[in-house]
Amino acid sequence: MASGGGRYRLSCSLLGHELDVRGVVAGLYPPGAFVSVSRDRTTRLWAPNSPNRGFTEMHCMSGHSNFVSCVCIIPSSDIYPRGLIATGGNDHNICIFTLDSSAPLYILKGHKNTVCSLSSGKFGTLLSGSWDTTAKVWLNDKCMMTLQGHTAAVWAVKILPEQGLMLTGSADKTIKLWKAGRCERTFSGHEDCVRGLAILNETEFLSCANDASIRRWQITGECLEVYYGHTNYIYSISVFPNCKDFVTTAEDRSLRIWKRGECAQTIRLPAQSIWCCCVLENGDIVVGASDGIIRVFTESVDRTASPEELQAFENELSQATIDSKTGDLGDIDADQLPGKEHLNEPGTREGQTRLIKDGEKVEAYQWSVSDGRWLKIGDVVGSSGANQQTSGRVLYEGKEFDYVFTIDVNESGPSYKLPYNTSDDPWLTAYNFLQKNDLNPMFLDQVAKFIIDNTKGQTLGNVNTDFSDPFTGGGRYVPGSSSGSDVSAAADPFTGSGRYVPGSTSSTGVPSAGTDRFIGSGVFQSSPLKALNIYFPKKEAVTFDQANLTQILGKLKELNATAPEEQKLTEDDLVLLEKILSLTSNNSAEGPTAHQLQTLWKAVNWPEDIVFPALDILRLSIRHPTVNENFCNEKEGAQFSSHLLKLLNPKGKPANQLLTLRTLCNCFIGQAGQRLMMSQRESLLSQAIELKSGSNKNIHIALATLTLNYSVCLHKNHNIEGKAQCLSVISTVLEVVQDLEATFRLLVALGTLISDDSNAVQLAKSLGVDTQIKKYGSVSEPAKWVSHSSSAASSHLLFSYCLRPSVLDTYSSFRKWRKGKGDESGSSVTPRLQNL
């Protein structure tokens, strides 16, 4: 970790790649190893030369047809105890390698453009980001879900494994937080493409961007701090083990080491683009750059390179050329620079840069505190006569300015940046500069005159950079510019005694207090010797059957009087609806006529304010085979589901939402209904889940039942993408529901989804569902009931399947107890669960 007081120095330089090194990551095996990827299309595993300093290329892997852009390590498993290596490339593919073969174990296909970022989580989960603006979640060789929400390339991804959260950073300048496949929060603040992410702890993370800034965030959304130091795009960020110190690399030829929120050290490299970095367990830093060389830096004396190697690196750095047009050293006028005698004066801080003129050459030097001397970092080319037009506007704190002056108030004190645009008022700029840096107001005239003198008569594109520091009189340069990014890239209205309440039950339809509503018998008591699972996998759909037919018809007739004239039902229509309601509620073998079905459809299309009794009739009728086939067949199904989707509008009437959800649940009883529900799964579940935030427990129960019915179908056909969406819904809804009935059904749905499917179990774990359901391992009330179900008290809800049957015994018994205490939660449900 970055706790030592020493300075980082070169440990070794590793040759092997033929082109840019675009990604590096610490490995699992052998200990101390790391993996690199390159534009040369190869992936290389480097093992330490124990006990000697340095690394040896242990393995070279190939599999991509174009350059490789990113890499991560998939944690070890029982099958692959050494872990796996995942690489993403410009060929749109992800290759998965073992440590024993140079060819991929398998290749993941699905992205439509370059895969530019990868991150791994628990249980083998892999998250990928792409230029196609999406991120994808993978488990083994299958895509579990696609995260869509960014409007430009997804350059950075990270998994927070403990919480089941995922982060994505994009060229659209935002970061998004995802939970179970849904975007929970968007972080805004960066002013250019987000290029890197790093996790600090369970609640904080870092981001870096093309705006040359680093930001520290809380996952709740707050930006805690912004760090500046780089003068160009920041490509990579990596955190030291067990602390909040970190390292960054950028387009300004530098690696920067940050300790306690400050840039503690700047290391220049003899390459323009420093693409990537990672921190090893021993605190050493691995860096990959555009010259194809991997360099390792250490603060350990034992692992530091020999004096000869250090001198060779210094010579290589001094012979490098720095193009002034990149803006890394600011705007330069060679004629105004001092000579080599300027290097006799010591620097004032680590990493301070000084330009001198040596004959016809311009040389750049950097001050090293540890060495107590100026180190040459390269020759500046293209400096004679350079101006803002050729070097570009100056980037400072994420904004572009015509000038950014570096000012030393005194020789031993800190330097300050003074940004200025030619359209600004120099006096106001001077005043703001003094206020921001808590400097004496007496300098106002001096600073304003400095600005005027050094920008006098100039406009953008014709700038005279011959200026002097207003405090020290020393010649300065305008630091840091970068080109812009080219990435475009309820109350229920019918409550009250004797009144019809949508979804309510008749008094005769309530199961007795001693009967479990799901299995129709006394509460199951798990044996202390064997836990019998009678709950999942669930085999049949759960339906909503109970109703008070008299009240439904009464309300229908009452509201018919208020319907628009063109939609009013005739007396004959009302008789037809009464007939269809009688047929379907009594399980009659006689089927409704076409005329009756047309009348029902007419009523279902009533205005939103009065449609609910018609929806209740639809909810009951859709269970009949004739009605199910008529409304859900291939020809009519699209119109039917589209109409129900409109009624699920989160801003709509709660009564309509409830009865629509119950209708959808009842659709599953017929083959035509199942086919329609499965074909419309993505849109229906996406709309239904928006109802989770309300406080209506009956809506929560209906939503949980819909998820359960989808789980039943998905268990039969093993559609892993469908299971991923259902797991996402379960995880999301469990976060908000309080009702025991809804929770119970969600747990049964979860058990059904993952039964006999190891991939689904791993996916559920990766989404953090195992952590979520631990709280259901025991229920603290009532005491007399808890003692009755002792197996639940000892159950810790670990994934032996997903949850132990005793936990569901707990919820089954507790629902019964609550019902006996007068809580009718979900009592309108008489589910067809004889096999549950």
mmCIF file of C-alpha atoms in Angstrom, residues 553 556-557 560 563 566-581 592-607 610-611 613-615 617-618 621 627 630-631 640 643:
data_model
loop_
_atom_site.group_PDB
_atom_site.id
_atom_site.type_symbol
_atom_site.label_atom_id
_atom_site.label_comp_id
_atom_site.label_asym_id
_atom_site.label_seq_id
_atom_site.Cartn_x
_atom_site.Cartn_y
_atom_site.Cartn_z
ATOM 1 C CA LEU A 553 -72.255 -5.698 -11.363
ATOM 2 C CA LEU A 556 -70.751 -1.421 -13.324
ATOM 3 C CA LYS A 557 -74.378 -0.358 -13.706
ATOM 4 C CA ASN A 560 -72.515 3.124 -16.846
ATOM 5 C CA ALA A 563 -70.082 6.886 -19.338
ATOM 6 C CA GLU A 566 -71.076 6.644 -27.422
ATOM 7 C CA GLN A 567 -69.614 4.183 -24.867
ATOM 8 C CA LYS A 568 -72.672 3.565 -22.720
ATOM 9 C CA LEU A 569 -73.849 -0.018 -22.450
ATOM 10 C CA THR A 570 -77.436 -0.880 -23.273
ATOM 11 C CA GLU A 571 -79.591 -2.969 -20.986
ATOM 12 C CA ASP A 572 -78.950 -5.883 -23.324
ATOM 13 C CA ASP A 573 -75.182 -5.272 -23.013
ATOM 14 C CA LEU A 574 -75.423 -5.377 -19.242
ATOM 15 C CA VAL A 575 -77.279 -8.666 -19.429
ATOM 16 C CA LEU A 576 -74.549 -10.067 -21.679
ATOM 17 C CA LEU A 577 -71.850 -9.041 -19.217
ATOM 18 C CA GLU A 578 -73.769 -10.553 -16.339
ATOM 19 C CA LYS A 579 -74.001 -13.771 -18.356
ATOM 20 C CA ILE A 580 -70.267 -13.872 -19.158
ATOM 21 C CA LEU A 581 -69.438 -13.169 -15.530
ATOM 22 C CA PRO A 592 -69.060 -17.005 -23.976
ATOM 23 C CA THR A 593 -70.397 -15.938 -27.371
ATOM 24 C CA ALA A 594 -68.602 -13.592 -29.735
ATOM 25 C CA HIS A 595 -71.216 -10.925 -28.966
ATOM 26 C CA GLN A 596 -70.526 -11.226 -25.239
ATOM 27 C CA LEU A 597 -66.786 -10.898 -25.796
ATOM 28 C CA GLN A 598 -67.273 -7.809 -27.969
ATOM 29 C CA THR A 599 -69.381 -6.246 -25.242
ATOM 30 C CA LEU A 600 -66.687 -6.984 -22.640
ATOM 31 C CA TRP A 601 -64.024 -5.387 -24.847
ATOM 32 C CA LYS A 602 -66.247 -2.327 -25.239
ATOM 33 C CA ALA A 603 -66.547 -2.005 -21.463
ATOM 34 C CA VAL A 604 -62.818 -2.533 -20.910
ATOM 35 C CA ASN A 605 -62.213 0.515 -23.129
ATOM 36 C CA TRP A 606 -64.246 2.828 -20.910
ATOM 37 C CA PRO A 607 -62.550 6.038 -19.658
ATOM 38 C CA ILE A 610 -64.807 4.421 -14.512
ATOM 39 C CA VAL A 611 -63.229 1.360 -16.135
ATOM 40 C CA PRO A 613 -65.448 -2.769 -12.623
ATOM 41 C CA ALA A 614 -65.048 -3.806 -16.277
ATOM 42 C CA LEU A 615 -61.426 -4.719 -15.523
ATOM 43 C CA ILE A 617 -64.933 -8.729 -14.963
ATOM 44 C CA LEU A 618 -62.020 -9.139 -17.393
ATOM 45 C CA SER A 621 -63.257 -13.913 -17.378
ATOM 46 C CA VAL A 627 -61.903 -15.821 -23.314
ATOM 47 C CA ASN A 630 -59.944 -14.942 -27.866
ATOM 48 C CA PHE A 631 -58.077 -12.082 -26.211
ATOM 49 C CA PHE A 640 -54.887 -6.627 -25.795
ATOM 50 C CA HIS A 643 -54.227 -1.747 -23.784
#
